[in-house]
JSON list of C-alpha atoms in Angstrom, two decimals:
[
{"chain": "A", "resi": 67, "resn": "PRO", "atom": "CA", "xyz": [148.09, 78.86, 68.24]},
{"chain": "A", "resi": 68, "resn": "GLU", "atom": "CA", "xyz": [147.81, 82.29, 69.81]},
{"chain": "A", "resi": 69, "resn": "ASN", "atom": "CA", "xyz": [148.32, 84.13, 66.49]},
{"chain": "A", "resi": 70, "resn": "LEU", "atom": "CA", "xyz": [145.51, 82.31, 64.70]},
{"chain": "A", "resi": 71, "resn": "THR", "atom": "CA", "xyz": [143.09, 84.75, 63.01]},
{"chain": "A", "resi": 72, "resn": "SER", "atom": "CA", "xyz": [140.93, 82.45, 60.88]},
{"chain": "A", "resi": 73, "resn": "ILE", "atom": "CA", "xyz": [139.84, 78.84, 60.77]},
{"chain": "A", "resi": 74, "resn": "GLY", "atom": "CA", "xyz": [137.83, 76.90, 58.20]},
{"chain": "A", "resi": 75, "resn": "GLU", "atom": "CA", "xyz": [134.36, 75.45, 58.49]},
{"chain": "A", "resi": 76, "resn": "SER", "atom": "CA", "xyz": [133.92, 72.08, 60.23]},
{"chain": "A", "resi": 77, "resn": "VAL", "atom": "CA", "xyz": [137.67, 71.80, 60.98]},
{"chain": "A", "resi": 78, "resn": "PHE", "atom": "CA", "xyz": [137.11, 69.40, 63.86]},
{"chain": "A", "resi": 79, "resn": "PHE", "atom": "CA", "xyz": [134.00, 67.69, 62.44]},
{"chain": "A", "resi": 80, "resn": "ASN", "atom": "CA", "xyz": [133.60, 64.18, 63.84]},
{"chain": "A", "resi": 81, "resn": "CYS", "atom": "CA", "xyz": [136.78, 64.29, 65.95]},
{"chain": "A", "resi": 82, "resn": "PHE", "atom": "CA", "xyz": [134.97, 62.04, 68.38]},
{"chain": "A", "resi": 83, "resn": "ARG", "atom": "CA", "xyz": [137.94, 61.60, 70.74]},
{"chain": "A", "resi": 84, "resn": "LEU", "atom": "CA", "xyz": [138.52, 65.33, 71.23]},
{"chain": "A", "resi": 85, "resn": "LYS", "atom": "CA", "xyz": [137.78, 66.04, 74.91]},
{"chain": "A", "resi": 86, "resn": "GLN", "atom": "CA", "xyz": [138.56, 69.73, 75.40]},
{"chain": "A", "resi": 87, "resn": "ALA", "atom": "CA", "xyz": [139.25, 72.82, 73.35]},
{"chain": "A", "resi": 88, "resn": "ALA", "atom": "CA", "xyz": [140.29, 76.40, 73.97]},
{"chain": "A", "resi": 89, "resn": "ILE", "atom": "CA", "xyz": [139.72, 78.88, 71.17]},
{"chain": "A", "resi": 90, "resn": "PRO", "atom": "CA", "xyz": [142.29, 81.69, 71.25]},
{"chain": "A", "resi": 91, "resn": "GLU", "atom": "CA", "xyz": [141.17, 85.27, 71.87]},
{"chain": "A", "resi": 92, "resn": "THR", "atom": "CA", "xyz": [142.38, 86.18, 68.36]},
{"chain": "A", "resi": 93, "resn": "LEU", "atom": "CA", "xyz": [139.48, 84.19, 66.85]},
{"chain": "A", "resi": 94, "resn": "THR", "atom": "CA", "xyz": [136.19, 86.00, 67.28]},
{"chain": "A", "resi": 95, "resn": "ASP", "atom": "CA", "xyz": [134.44, 85.11, 64.02]},
{"chain": "A", "resi": 96, "resn": "LEU", "atom": "CA", "xyz": [133.99, 81.35, 64.14]},
{"chain": "A", "resi": 97, "resn": "PRO", "atom": "CA", "xyz": [132.73, 79.15, 61.30]},
{"chain": "A", "resi": 98, "resn": "GLY", "atom": "CA", "xyz": [129.75, 76.84, 61.31]},
{"chain": "A", "resi": 99, "resn": "GLY", "atom": "CA", "xyz": [130.13, 73.22, 62.29]},
{"chain": "A", "resi": 100, "resn": "LEU", "atom": "CA", "xyz": [133.49, 73.84, 63.97]},
{"chain": "A", "resi": 101, "resn": "PHE", "atom": "CA", "xyz": [133.08, 71.04, 66.56]},
{"chain": "A", "resi": 102, "resn": "TYR", "atom": "CA", "xyz": [130.07, 69.31, 65.04]},
{"chain": "A", "resi": 103, "resn": "SER", "atom": "CA", "xyz": [129.77, 65.69, 66.16]},
{"chain": "A", "resi": 104, "resn": "CYS", "atom": "CA", "xyz": [132.73, 65.78, 68.55]},
{"chain": "A", "resi": 105, "resn": "THR", "atom": "CA", "xyz": [130.83, 63.51, 70.89]},
{"chain": "A", "resi": 106, "resn": "ASP", "atom": "CA", "xyz": [133.53, 63.35, 73.60]},
{"chain": "A", "resi": 107, "resn": "LEU", "atom": "CA", "xyz": [134.02, 67.13, 73.77]},
{"chain": "A", "resi": 108, "resn": "THR", "atom": "CA", "xyz": [133.05, 68.06, 77.33]},
{"chain": "A", "resi": 109, "resn": "GLU", "atom": "CA", "xyz": [134.98, 71.31, 77.89]},
{"chain": "A", "resi": 110, "resn": "ILE", "atom": "CA", "xyz": [135.38, 74.38, 75.71]},
{"chain": "A", "resi": 111, "resn": "THR", "atom": "CA", "xyz": [136.67, 77.88, 76.31]},
{"chain": "A", "resi": 112, "resn": "LEU", "atom": "CA", "xyz": [135.27, 80.47, 73.93]},
{"chain": "A", "resi": 113, "resn": "PRO", "atom": "CA", "xyz": [136.94, 83.81, 73.14]},
{"chain": "A", "resi": 114, "resn": "SER", "atom": "CA", "xyz": [135.58, 86.77, 75.07]},
{"chain": "A", "resi": 115, "resn": "GLY", "atom": "CA", "xyz": [135.03, 88.75, 71.84]},
{"chain": "A", "resi": 116, "resn": "LEU", "atom": "CA", "xyz": [132.70, 86.16, 70.30]},
{"chain": "A", "resi": 117, "resn": "LYS", "atom": "CA", "xyz": [129.54, 87.77, 68.89]},
{"chain": "A", "resi": 118, "resn": "GLU", "atom": "CA", "xyz": [127.74, 84.76, 67.40]},
{"chain": "A", "resi": 119, "resn": "VAL", "atom": "CA", "xyz": [127.63, 81.05, 68.12]},
{"chain": "A", "resi": 120, "resn": "PRO", "atom": "CA", "xyz": [127.36, 79.94, 64.48]},
{"chain": "A", "resi": 121, "resn": "PHE", "atom": "CA", "xyz": [125.42, 77.19, 62.73]},
{"chain": "A", "resi": 122, "resn": "ALA", "atom": "CA", "xyz": [125.92, 73.76, 64.34]},
{"chain": "A", "resi": 123, "resn": "MET", "atom": "CA", "xyz": [129.18, 74.88, 65.97]},
{"chain": "A", "resi": 124, "resn": "LEU", "atom": "CA", "xyz": [128.74, 72.64, 69.01]},
{"chain": "A", "resi": 125, "resn": "ALA", "atom": "CA", "xyz": [125.98, 70.30, 67.82]},
{"chain": "A", "resi": 126, "resn": "GLU", "atom": "CA", "xyz": [126.26, 66.68, 68.92]},
{"chain": "A", "resi": 127, "resn": "THR", "atom": "CA", "xyz": [129.01, 67.33, 71.45]},
{"chain": "A", "resi": 128, "resn": "GLY", "atom": "CA", "xyz": [129.29, 65.92, 74.96]},
{"chain": "A", "resi": 129, "resn": "LEU", "atom": "CA", "xyz": [129.22, 69.32, 76.68]},
{"chain": "A", "resi": 130, "resn": "THR", "atom": "CA", "xyz": [127.78, 69.22, 80.18]},
{"chain": "A", "resi": 131, "resn": "GLU", "atom": "CA", "xyz": [128.01, 72.99, 80.65]},
{"chain": "A", "resi": 132, "resn": "ILE", "atom": "CA", "xyz": [128.98, 76.06, 78.65]},
{"chain": "A", "resi": 133, "resn": "ASP", "atom": "CA", "xyz": [129.90, 79.62, 79.56]},
{"chain": "A", "resi": 134, "resn": "LEU", "atom": "CA", "xyz": [128.85, 81.92, 76.75]},
{"chain": "A", "resi": 135, "resn": "PRO", "atom": "CA", "xyz": [130.79, 85.21, 76.61]},
{"chain": "A", "resi": 136, "resn": "GLN", "atom": "CA", "xyz": [128.91, 88.38, 77.52]},
{"chain": "A", "resi": 137, "resn": "GLY", "atom": "CA", "xyz": [129.33, 89.87, 74.02]},
{"chain": "A", "resi": 138, "resn": "VAL", "atom": "CA", "xyz": [127.33, 87.16, 72.24]},
{"chain": "A", "resi": 139, "resn": "THR", "atom": "CA", "xyz": [124.27, 88.60, 70.47]},
{"chain": "A", "resi": 140, "resn": "SER", "atom": "CA", "xyz": [123.11, 85.59, 68.45]},
{"chain": "A", "resi": 141, "resn": "ILE", "atom": "CA", "xyz": [122.92, 81.83, 68.80]},
{"chain": "A", "resi": 142, "resn": "GLY", "atom": "CA", "xyz": [122.77, 80.28, 65.35]},
{"chain": "A", "resi": 143, "resn": "GLU", "atom": "CA", "xyz": [120.70, 77.48, 63.89]},
{"chain": "A", "resi": 144, "resn": "ARG", "atom": "CA", "xyz": [121.42, 74.05, 65.39]},
{"chain": "A", "resi": 145, "resn": "ALA", "atom": "CA", "xyz": [124.27, 75.52, 67.51]},
{"chain": "A", "resi": 146, "resn": "PHE", "atom": "CA", "xyz": [123.67, 73.07, 70.40]},
{"chain": "A", "resi": 147, "resn": "GLN", "atom": "CA", "xyz": [121.36, 70.55, 68.72]},
{"chain": "A", "resi": 148, "resn": "PHE", "atom": "CA", "xyz": [121.63, 67.02, 70.16]},
{"chain": "A", "resi": 149, "resn": "CYS", "atom": "CA", "xyz": [123.86, 68.11, 73.08]},
{"chain": "A", "resi": 150, "resn": "MET", "atom": "CA", "xyz": [122.42, 65.33, 75.22]},
{"chain": "A", "resi": 151, "resn": "SER", "atom": "CA", "xyz": [124.60, 65.94, 78.30]},
{"chain": "A", "resi": 152, "resn": "LEU", "atom": "CA", "xyz": [123.93, 69.66, 78.60]},
{"chain": "A", "resi": 153, "resn": "SER", "atom": "CA", "xyz": [121.68, 70.06, 81.65]},
{"chain": "A", "resi": 154, "resn": "SER", "atom": "CA", "xyz": [121.44, 73.84, 82.05]},
{"chain": "A", "resi": 155, "resn": "ILE", "atom": "CA", "xyz": [122.39, 77.00, 80.24]},
{"chain": "A", "resi": 156, "resn": "VAL", "atom": "CA", "xyz": [122.41, 80.68, 81.07]},
{"chain": "A", "resi": 157, "resn": "ILE", "atom": "CA", "xyz": [122.09, 82.71, 77.91]},
{"chain": "A", "resi": 158, "resn": "PRO", "atom": "CA", "xyz": [123.82, 86.03, 78.62]},
{"chain": "A", "resi": 159, "resn": "GLU", "atom": "CA", "xyz": [122.33, 89.50, 78.44]},
{"chain": "A", "resi": 160, "resn": "GLY", "atom": "CA", "xyz": [122.87, 90.90, 74.97]},
{"chain": "A", "resi": 161, "resn": "VAL", "atom": "CA", "xyz": [121.62, 87.85, 73.09]},
{"chain": "A", "resi": 162, "resn": "GLU", "atom": "CA", "xyz": [118.75, 88.98, 70.85]},
{"chain": "A", "resi": 163, "resn": "THR", "atom": "CA", "xyz": [118.13, 85.92, 68.66]},
{"chain": "A", "resi": 164, "resn": "ILE", "atom": "CA", "xyz": [118.10, 82.17, 69.15]},
{"chain": "A", "resi": 165, "resn": "GLY", "atom": "CA", "xyz": [118.09, 80.42, 65.78]},
{"chain": "A", "resi": 166, "resn": "ASP", "atom": "CA", "xyz": [116.02, 77.57, 64.43]},
{"chain": "A", "resi": 167, "resn": "SER", "atom": "CA", "xyz": [116.65, 74.25, 66.23]},
{"chain": "A", "resi": 168, "resn": "ALA", "atom": "CA", "xyz": [119.42, 75.90, 68.30]},
{"chain": "A", "resi": 169, "resn": "PHE", "atom": "CA", "xyz": [118.87, 73.59, 71.30]},
{"chain": "A", "resi": 170, "resn": "SER", "atom": "CA", "xyz": [116.53, 71.01, 69.78]},
{"chain": "A", "resi": 171, "resn": "ALA", "atom": "CA", "xyz": [116.85, 67.45, 71.03]},
{"chain": "A", "resi": 172, "resn": "ALA", "atom": "CA", "xyz": [119.31, 68.45, 73.78]},
{"chain": "A", "resi": 173, "resn": "GLU", "atom": "CA", "xyz": [117.25, 66.04, 75.84]},
{"chain": "A", "resi": 174, "resn": "GLY", "atom": "CA", "xyz": [119.03, 66.52, 79.16]},
{"chain": "A", "resi": 175, "resn": "LEU", "atom": "CA", "xyz": [118.45, 70.27, 79.21]},
{"chain": "A", "resi": 176, "resn": "LYS", "atom": "CA", "xyz": [116.37, 71.01, 82.31]},
{"chain": "A", "resi": 177, "resn": "ARG", "atom": "CA", "xyz": [117.12, 74.67, 83.06]},
{"chain": "A", "resi": 178, "resn": "ILE", "atom": "CA", "xyz": [117.33, 77.56, 80.62]},
{"chain": "A", "resi": 179, "resn": "THR", "atom": "CA", "xyz": [117.79, 81.16, 81.67]},
{"chain": "A", "resi": 180, "resn": "LEU", "atom": "CA", "xyz": [116.86, 83.61, 78.94]},
{"chain": "A", "resi": 181, "resn": "PRO", "atom": "CA", "xyz": [118.10, 87.23, 78.84]},
{"chain": "A", "resi": 182, "resn": "SER", "atom": "CA", "xyz": [115.87, 90.28, 78.97]},
{"chain": "A", "resi": 183, "resn": "THR", "atom": "CA", "xyz": [117.40, 91.34, 75.63]},
{"chain": "A", "resi": 184, "resn": "LEU", "atom": "CA", "xyz": [115.93, 88.36, 73.73]},
{"chain": "A", "resi": 185, "resn": "LYS", "atom": "CA", "xyz": [113.73, 89.42, 70.79]},
{"chain": "A", "resi": 186, "resn": "SER", "atom": "CA", "xyz": [113.31, 86.24, 68.74]},
{"chain": "A", "resi": 187, "resn": "ILE", "atom": "CA", "xyz": [113.11, 82.48, 69.33]},
{"chain": "A", "resi": 188, "resn": "GLY", "atom": "CA", "xyz": [113.44, 80.50, 66.11]},
{"chain": "A", "resi": 189, "resn": "SER", "atom": "CA", "xyz": [111.42, 77.55, 64.87]},
{"chain": "A", "resi": 190, "resn": "ALA", "atom": "CA", "xyz": [111.98, 74.39, 66.93]},
{"chain": "A", "resi": 191, "resn": "ALA", "atom": "CA", "xyz": [114.62, 76.27, 68.96]},
{"chain": "A", "resi": 192, "resn": "PHE", "atom": "CA", "xyz": [113.80, 74.27, 72.10]},
{"chain": "A", "resi": 193, "resn": "ALA", "atom": "CA", "xyz": [111.99, 71.30, 70.53]},
{"chain": "A", "resi": 194, "resn": "GLN", "atom": "CA", "xyz": [112.22, 67.83, 72.08]},
{"chain": "A", "resi": 195, "resn": "LEU", "atom": "CA", "xyz": [113.64, 68.96, 75.44]},
{"chain": "A", "resi": 196, "resn": "ILE", "atom": "CA", "xyz": [111.96, 66.14, 77.28]},
{"chain": "A", "resi": 197, "resn": "ASP", "atom": "CA", "xyz": [113.23, 67.17, 80.74]},
{"chain": "A", "resi": 198, "resn": "LEU", "atom": "CA", "xyz": [112.30, 70.86, 80.52]},
{"chain": "A", "resi": 199, "resn": "GLU", "atom": "CA", "xyz": [109.52, 71.65, 83.01]},
{"chain": "A", "resi": 200, "resn": "THR", "atom": "CA", "xyz": [109.39, 75.44, 83.01]},
{"chain": "A", "resi": 201, "resn": "ILE", "atom": "CA", "xyz": [110.85, 78.37, 81.13]},
{"chain": "A", "resi": 202, "resn": "THR", "atom": "CA", "xyz": [110.36, 82.08, 81.65]},
{"chain": "A", "resi": 203, "resn": "LEU", "atom": "CA", "xyz": [110.02, 84.07, 78.46]},
{"chain": "A", "resi": 204, "resn": "PRO", "atom": "CA", "xyz": [111.26, 87.64, 78.98]},
{"chain": "A", "resi": 205, "resn": "GLU", "atom": "CA", "xyz": [109.22, 90.77, 78.50]},
{"chain": "A", "resi": 206, "resn": "GLY", "atom": "CA", "xyz": [110.56, 92.31, 75.29]},
{"chain": "A", "resi": 207, "resn": "LEU", "atom": "CA", "xyz": [110.40, 89.03, 73.36]},
{"chain": "A", "resi": 208, "resn": "GLU", "atom": "CA", "xyz": [108.64, 89.69, 70.04]},
{"chain": "A", "resi": 209, "resn": "THR", "atom": "CA", "xyz": [108.69, 86.46, 68.02]},
{"chain": "A", "resi": 210, "resn": "ILE", "atom": "CA", "xyz": [108.22, 82.76, 68.85]},
{"chain": "A", "resi": 211, "resn": "GLY", "atom": "CA", "xyz": [108.80, 80.52, 65.84]},
{"chain": "A", "resi": 212, "resn": "ASP", "atom": "CA", "xyz": [106.88, 77.45, 64.70]},
{"chain": "A", "resi": 213, "resn": "SER", "atom": "CA", "xyz": [107.21, 74.41, 66.97]},
{"chain": "A", "resi": 214, "resn": "ALA", "atom": "CA", "xyz": [109.53, 76.35, 69.32]},
{"chain": "A", "resi": 215, "resn": "PHE", "atom": "CA", "xyz": [108.70, 74.06, 72.28]},
{"chain": "A", "resi": 216, "resn": "ILE", "atom": "CA", "xyz": [107.16, 71.07, 70.51]},
{"chain": "A", "resi": 217, "resn": "GLY", "atom": "CA", "xyz": [107.89, 67.72, 72.15]},
{"chain": "A", "resi": 218, "resn": "CYS", "atom": "CA", "xyz": [108.73, 69.26, 75.54]},
{"chain": "A", "resi": 219, "resn": "SER", "atom": "CA", "xyz": [106.59, 66.62, 77.19]},
{"chain": "A", "resi": 220, "resn": "ARG", "atom": "CA", "xyz": [107.23, 67.75, 80.79]},
{"chain": "A", "resi": 221, "resn": "LEU", "atom": "CA", "xyz": [106.72, 71.46, 80.17]},
{"chain": "A", "resi": 222, "resn": "LYS", "atom": "CA", "xyz": [104.13, 72.58, 82.72]},
{"chain": "A", "resi": 223, "resn": "THR", "atom": "CA", "xyz": [104.35, 76.37, 82.51]},
{"chain": "A", "resi": 224, "resn": "LEU", "atom": "CA", "xyz": [104.84, 78.67, 79.55]},
{"chain": "A", "resi": 225, "resn": "THR", "atom": "CA", "xyz": [103.83, 82.28, 80.04]},
{"chain": "A", "resi": 226, "resn": "ILE", "atom": "CA", "xyz": [103.86, 84.37, 76.89]},
{"chain": "A", "resi": 227, "resn": "PRO", "atom": "CA", "xyz": [104.74, 88.02, 77.60]},
{"chain": "A", "resi": 228, "resn": "ALA", "atom": "CA", "xyz": [102.58, 90.88, 76.33]},
{"chain": "A", "resi": 229, "resn": "SER", "atom": "CA", "xyz": [105.44, 92.08, 74.10]},
{"chain": "A", "resi": 230, "resn": "VAL", "atom": "CA", "xyz": [105.09, 89.07, 71.75]},
{"chain": "A", "resi": 231, "resn": "LYS", "atom": "CA", "xyz": [103.81, 90.15, 68.31]},
{"chain": "A", "resi": 232, "resn": "ASN", "atom": "CA", "xyz": [104.24, 86.92, 66.31]},
{"chain": "A", "resi": 233, "resn": "ILE", "atom": "CA", "xyz": [103.62, 83.32, 67.37]},
{"chain": "A", "resi": 234, "resn": "GLY", "atom": "CA", "xyz": [104.24, 80.50, 64.93]},
{"chain": "A", "resi": 235, "resn": "ALA", "atom": "CA", "xyz": [102.22, 77.32, 64.46]},
{"chain": "A", "resi": 236, "resn": "SER", "atom": "CA", "xyz": [102.16, 74.51, 67.02]},
{"chain": "A", "resi": 237, "resn": "ILE", "atom": "CA", "xyz": [104.59, 76.07, 69.49]},
{"chain": "A", "resi": 238, "resn": "CYS", "atom": "CA", "xyz": [104.03, 73.38, 72.14]}
]
């Protein structure tokens, strides 16, 4: 409904036959796990005022692509974990943090474009992306968490910018 202003956590959890969703513009603060394990969900429209993709909001969905709104500043823990059909993502300018395991085990993910505004990559954020061959880390990035790229067996190039101040254990 267009007048909806709040929605509970995990409302659509495990609605495995749900194929598409459009979140109204009136909802800009979304709860964690909203579409968690909606394995047939392939299309979603997010509100333009969204600031954070919360914990596990789209984990284990069938998304093949996603357009993140320009106002997003944070991608939460496990937000896209196990999104096996997602092949590429452009993370918009303005995003400063990518949470722990945000894209882990999204095994089909081959192309990731990171914004120049990115400051922190969480632990295991891009772990187990078996098709990822290269990623460009932006100048301005300050923190790379533990195991950030562990299990990326095809990763050939990873250049760490001079701006990085903290690197966790076993990043590759």
